[in-house]
Amino acid sequence: MTDLTKSGAAVGEPARTGAAPETFLEVRDLKVHFPTDDGLVKSVDGLSFQLEKGKTLGIVGESGSGKSVTSLAIMGLHRLGNRGKNVRMSGEIWLDGKELVAASPDEVRRLRGRDMAMIFQDPLSAMHPYYTVGNQIVEAYRVHNDVDKKTARKRAVELLDRVGIPEPDKRVDSYPHEFSGGMRQRAMIAMALVNNPELLIADEPTTALDVTVQAQILDLIRDLQKEFGSAVIIITHDLGVVAEIADDILVMYGGRCVERGPVDKIFYEPSHPYTWGLLGSMPRIDRAQTERLIPVKGQPPSLINVPSGCAFNPRCPYADVPKGGITRTERPELREVGSRHFTACHLSQEDRSRIWTEEIAPKL
Amino acid sequence: MSETETRAGTPAVTNDDEKPLLRVEGLVKHFPIKKGLLQRQVGAVKAVDGIDFEVRRGETLGVVGESGCGKSTMGRLITRLLEPSGGKIEFDGTDITHLNTGGMRPLRRDVQMIFQDPYGSLNPRHTIGTIVSAPFRLQGVEPEGGVKKEVQRLLELVGLSPEHFNRYPHEFSGGQRQRIGIARALALKPRMVVADEPVSALDVSIQAQVVNLMDDLQDELGLTYVIIAHDLSVVRHVSDRIAVMYLGKIVELADRNALYEAPMHPYTKALLSAVPIPDPKRRTAKSERILLKGDVPSPIAPPSGCRFHTRCWKATEICRTTEPPLIELRPGQRVACHHPENFADQAPQDTVLLTAAKEAAELVSEEVLAEAAATSEEAVEEATSEASSEETSSEGSASSDKPSSGESTDK
């Protein structure tokens, strides 16, 4: 945690230069829109962030906030079906000096699985039921490495062993259904890591698992990150998980980033009313007090008719606080409110810190 | 929740209230596994394998455990959606274990269920009005002012608008659908509501809305809840007492605060320590965490003796051979363990660790082991010093009538 603050100087708001950035992964003004019969679904609408090697970024938000769409966009998986006719993407995604949004599908395919890999939420549907676990890992390895089957199989066994599957030389020939949920997730991590990717995206990696297994998997991801030095994006709705594993947190709402900053800032000095809402609506296992939870009122917005101005304004308890002439329909941009800490809210700094210290913090 | 706290703290006074609303004894459910042409039974999934507990009037009993521990099956047994293979279920003094559908019908008014999946539990072809009025139709109840008015009142009660009467389930979000499910469950003014993972399919902010709603309804209507969930934070928030299940058995049953502050079963302790805490500062305190090895064993052939012995870092020979009974070691805290945490060892003579325990202990930090050893030694000393004056043995039953020794070890 300590080295985090030191490296902070390198990160700031990106300039729209179009030039390769210095950070390992940089996403600039990413937009992913899906035209549908009912209208344009703006799943991601202007998202920017950076991530350095060896660091973990946690993306949190409710379902439909665009977190998974972001990860699929980085992996270039939106353009696979229907030759990308049903998705409109713009912005830039820079991975290690290469731009991915405008890159050809072939270029992205060469990177996918080798430089960037993904762990999906539901390992049973992410793995092919017809092939053995070993076969699937071998395939992922041989696509990117010119090796014979025997070497690849050895590599598969080695990785299954590394992720903690007992008797890997036997289990390599098992089918996914023969594995338990936790083992399947381990096998999928093995598959993702087979080419030593530099970027690992984990989309709700532990949501389908029990807490005891979740603890094992989070530990494993953390250890592997230390070992391979890769950058990790972890997408989750569980604030406990990000508190455990992330260096930085990005809070998404309605397809946009509402707050981004180091993990300590987000938990101890959150500055966006939505983040307050998330913290207040979470029951705490580490606190004996059982006063009422403070839920966020209302429903998440429709991504077709995103509320004008701040997408959160219909649910925001502080939408009516006067903000020096700024109207509700004006869209707040991300502003720096502290070192490496950004928030998209019209509330003035004074109002914000007053509300946080007087109204929110005592109730958490 | 402040009200429920006092409710749990002070036992009810009247005679009628002292009797639990639901009493379960030795409840068993085995699902047969059949094989071959003749469909001969070759084994059984022992989903629920002998559990005893009671649900007091007006309380919330939380049931936690990993997937496959039998908690959902338990919920379906006490609502009699499944036929028990053995044991006894008594609801308000009536034995309902083997009542047939007709016999259960009058009781369905009193016992209702809220299901996990708000998408699967509402018929997509029926309007909300039809869904919520179904209980009235089935039970032949004509509420005051007509069914429609009552349904609209219920919709309002759960925070929906009465105009939603003629809409279909697909027009609603997950949180709203869960509210519809709650309105349906409350239609007949039940006395007990069994909620199987009522909030786990919902987003955090919506989850809080539903938890608060259930809380309010309990205060308003005097409901008794059995809440089955795997999320230990939610369970801590809503429950008065909590039962921890492992492989078809209850391993610990205690008041909320006792359970979360001083868990006695090693499994409870491991389960609690595995929950990620939304506090980055606690990350450094990783030594508190107990990592369990491997997965839950199969309920088809559960381990002998204590079912947790294959993953427990304290397991000794007696754990493999003898099943520990669920006994009240401290007032309001029942535990099934030979070597409980935060308490005197129940089998101190048995000290040889099993190989499984040695492996498991490698995953447990030194501090946890040291702390465990210290607390149990301390407890033994106190127990023996008290026991010497009364000339009782320190074995099992004796310690239950010495609350003082137990409480002092909390600290």
Short mmCIF file of C-alpha atoms in Angstrom, two decimals, chain A residues 1 61-63 180 182-183 210-216 218-219 222 237-247 263-264 267-268 278 281-288 290-300 315, chain B residues 1-2 5 65-67 173 175-176 203-209 211-213 215-216 230 232-234 236-237 256-257 260-261 267 270-272 274-283 286 289 291-295 311:
data_model
loop_
_atom_site.label_atom_id
_atom_site.label_comp_id
_atom_site.label_asym_id
_atom_site.label_seq_id
_atom_site.Cartn_x
_atom_site.Cartn_y
_atom_site.Cartn_z
CA MET A 1 0.00 0.00 0.00
CA GLY A 61 -20.89 -0.66 -9.83
CA GLU A 62 -24.36 -2.10 -10.05
CA SER A 63 -25.52 -4.41 -12.80
CA SER A 180 -16.31 -28.40 -8.27
CA GLY A 182 -13.90 -23.58 -6.93
CA MET A 183 -11.74 -25.99 -8.92
CA ASP A 210 -18.74 -19.60 -1.44
CA VAL A 211 -16.84 -17.32 0.91
CA THR A 212 -14.31 -19.94 1.90
CA VAL A 213 -13.53 -20.65 -1.73
CA GLN A 214 -13.63 -16.94 -2.53
CA ALA A 215 -10.90 -16.36 0.02
CA GLN A 216 -8.79 -19.07 -1.63
CA LEU A 218 -8.54 -14.01 -4.04
CA ASP A 219 -5.38 -15.21 -2.35
CA ARG A 222 -2.91 -11.92 -5.38
CA HIS A 237 -20.09 -5.48 -7.04
CA ASP A 238 -18.65 -6.57 -3.69
CA LEU A 239 -16.86 -3.71 -1.96
CA GLY A 240 -15.31 -6.21 0.43
CA VAL A 241 -13.48 -7.88 -2.43
CA VAL A 242 -12.02 -4.64 -3.79
CA ALA A 243 -11.01 -3.49 -0.32
CA GLU A 244 -9.15 -6.74 -0.04
CA ILE A 245 -7.33 -6.79 -3.33
CA ALA A 246 -7.39 -3.48 -5.26
CA ASP A 247 -4.88 -0.62 -5.28
CA VAL A 263 -8.53 2.39 -2.33
CA ASP A 264 -8.00 4.27 0.93
CA PHE A 267 -13.25 3.96 1.57
CA TYR A 268 -12.27 6.71 3.99
CA LEU A 278 -22.89 2.09 -1.87
CA SER A 281 -26.25 0.17 1.83
CA MET A 282 -23.71 -2.47 2.64
CA PRO A 283 -24.27 -4.55 5.76
CA ARG A 284 -21.01 -4.86 7.66
CA ILE A 285 -19.79 -8.08 9.14
CA ASP A 286 -17.11 -6.31 11.15
CA ARG A 287 -19.51 -4.04 13.01
CA ALA A 288 -21.82 -5.06 15.79
CA THR A 290 -27.21 -3.05 13.42
CA GLU A 291 -28.93 0.18 12.72
CA ARG A 292 -30.81 0.50 9.53
CA LEU A 293 -28.98 0.35 6.28
CA ILE A 294 -29.05 3.52 4.23
CA PRO A 295 -30.14 2.40 0.80
CA VAL A 296 -29.93 4.39 -2.39
CA LYS A 297 -33.51 5.20 -3.24
CA GLY A 298 -34.97 4.39 -6.62
CA GLN A 299 -33.76 2.18 -9.43
CA PRO A 300 -30.63 2.16 -11.59
CA ARG A 315 -31.56 9.21 -7.00
CA MET B 1 -33.32 -3.57 14.43
CA SER B 2 -33.05 -2.06 17.86
CA GLU B 5 -32.37 -6.76 19.83
CA GLY B 65 -23.51 -22.34 5.23
CA GLU B 66 -21.71 -23.05 1.99
CA SER B 67 -23.58 -24.25 -1.06
CA SER B 173 -36.62 -4.67 -12.23
CA GLY B 175 -35.65 -5.40 -6.79
CA GLN B 176 -39.25 -4.63 -7.66
CA ASP B 203 -27.60 -5.22 -6.39
CA VAL B 204 -26.15 -3.78 -3.20
CA SER B 205 -28.22 -0.59 -3.18
CA ILE B 206 -31.42 -2.52 -3.92
CA GLN B 207 -30.43 -5.21 -1.44
CA ALA B 208 -30.43 -2.60 1.30
CA GLN B 209 -33.92 -1.47 0.29
CA VAL B 211 -33.49 -5.73 3.83
CA ASN B 212 -34.97 -2.57 5.34
CA LEU B 213 -38.40 -3.45 3.97
CA ASP B 215 -37.20 -5.31 8.77
CA ASP B 216 -40.08 -2.82 8.79
CA HIS B 230 -24.88 -17.41 2.22
CA LEU B 232 -22.71 -13.60 6.31
CA SER B 233 -22.85 -9.81 6.45
CA VAL B 234 -26.52 -9.77 5.52
CA ARG B 236 -25.51 -10.66 10.77
CA HIS B 237 -27.56 -7.60 9.98
CA ARG B 256 -26.02 -13.24 16.76
CA ASN B 257 -23.51 -11.41 18.88
CA TYR B 260 -19.97 -13.29 15.46
CA GLU B 261 -17.86 -12.17 18.38
CA TYR B 267 -15.91 -24.05 10.93
CA ALA B 270 -13.14 -20.14 9.37
CA LEU B 271 -16.31 -19.08 7.61
CA LEU B 272 -16.39 -15.72 9.35
CA ALA B 274 -13.10 -15.70 5.06
CA VAL B 275 -15.53 -12.83 4.51
CA PRO B 276 -13.73 -9.94 2.85
CA ILE B 277 -14.06 -6.89 5.02
CA PRO B 278 -14.77 -3.62 3.23
CA ASP B 279 -12.02 -1.83 5.07
CA PRO B 280 -8.65 -1.54 3.33
CA LYS B 281 -6.85 -1.06 6.65
CA ARG B 282 -7.84 -4.52 7.71
CA ARG B 283 -5.95 -5.93 4.79
CA LYS B 286 -4.48 -10.96 7.01
CA ARG B 289 -7.81 -15.28 8.08
CA LEU B 291 -8.01 -20.59 4.75
CA LEU B 292 -9.81 -23.88 4.47
CA LYS B 293 -8.29 -26.47 2.26
CA GLY B 294 -10.20 -27.90 -0.65
CA ASP B 295 -13.93 -28.18 -1.03
CA ARG B 311 -10.71 -29.75 6.81
#
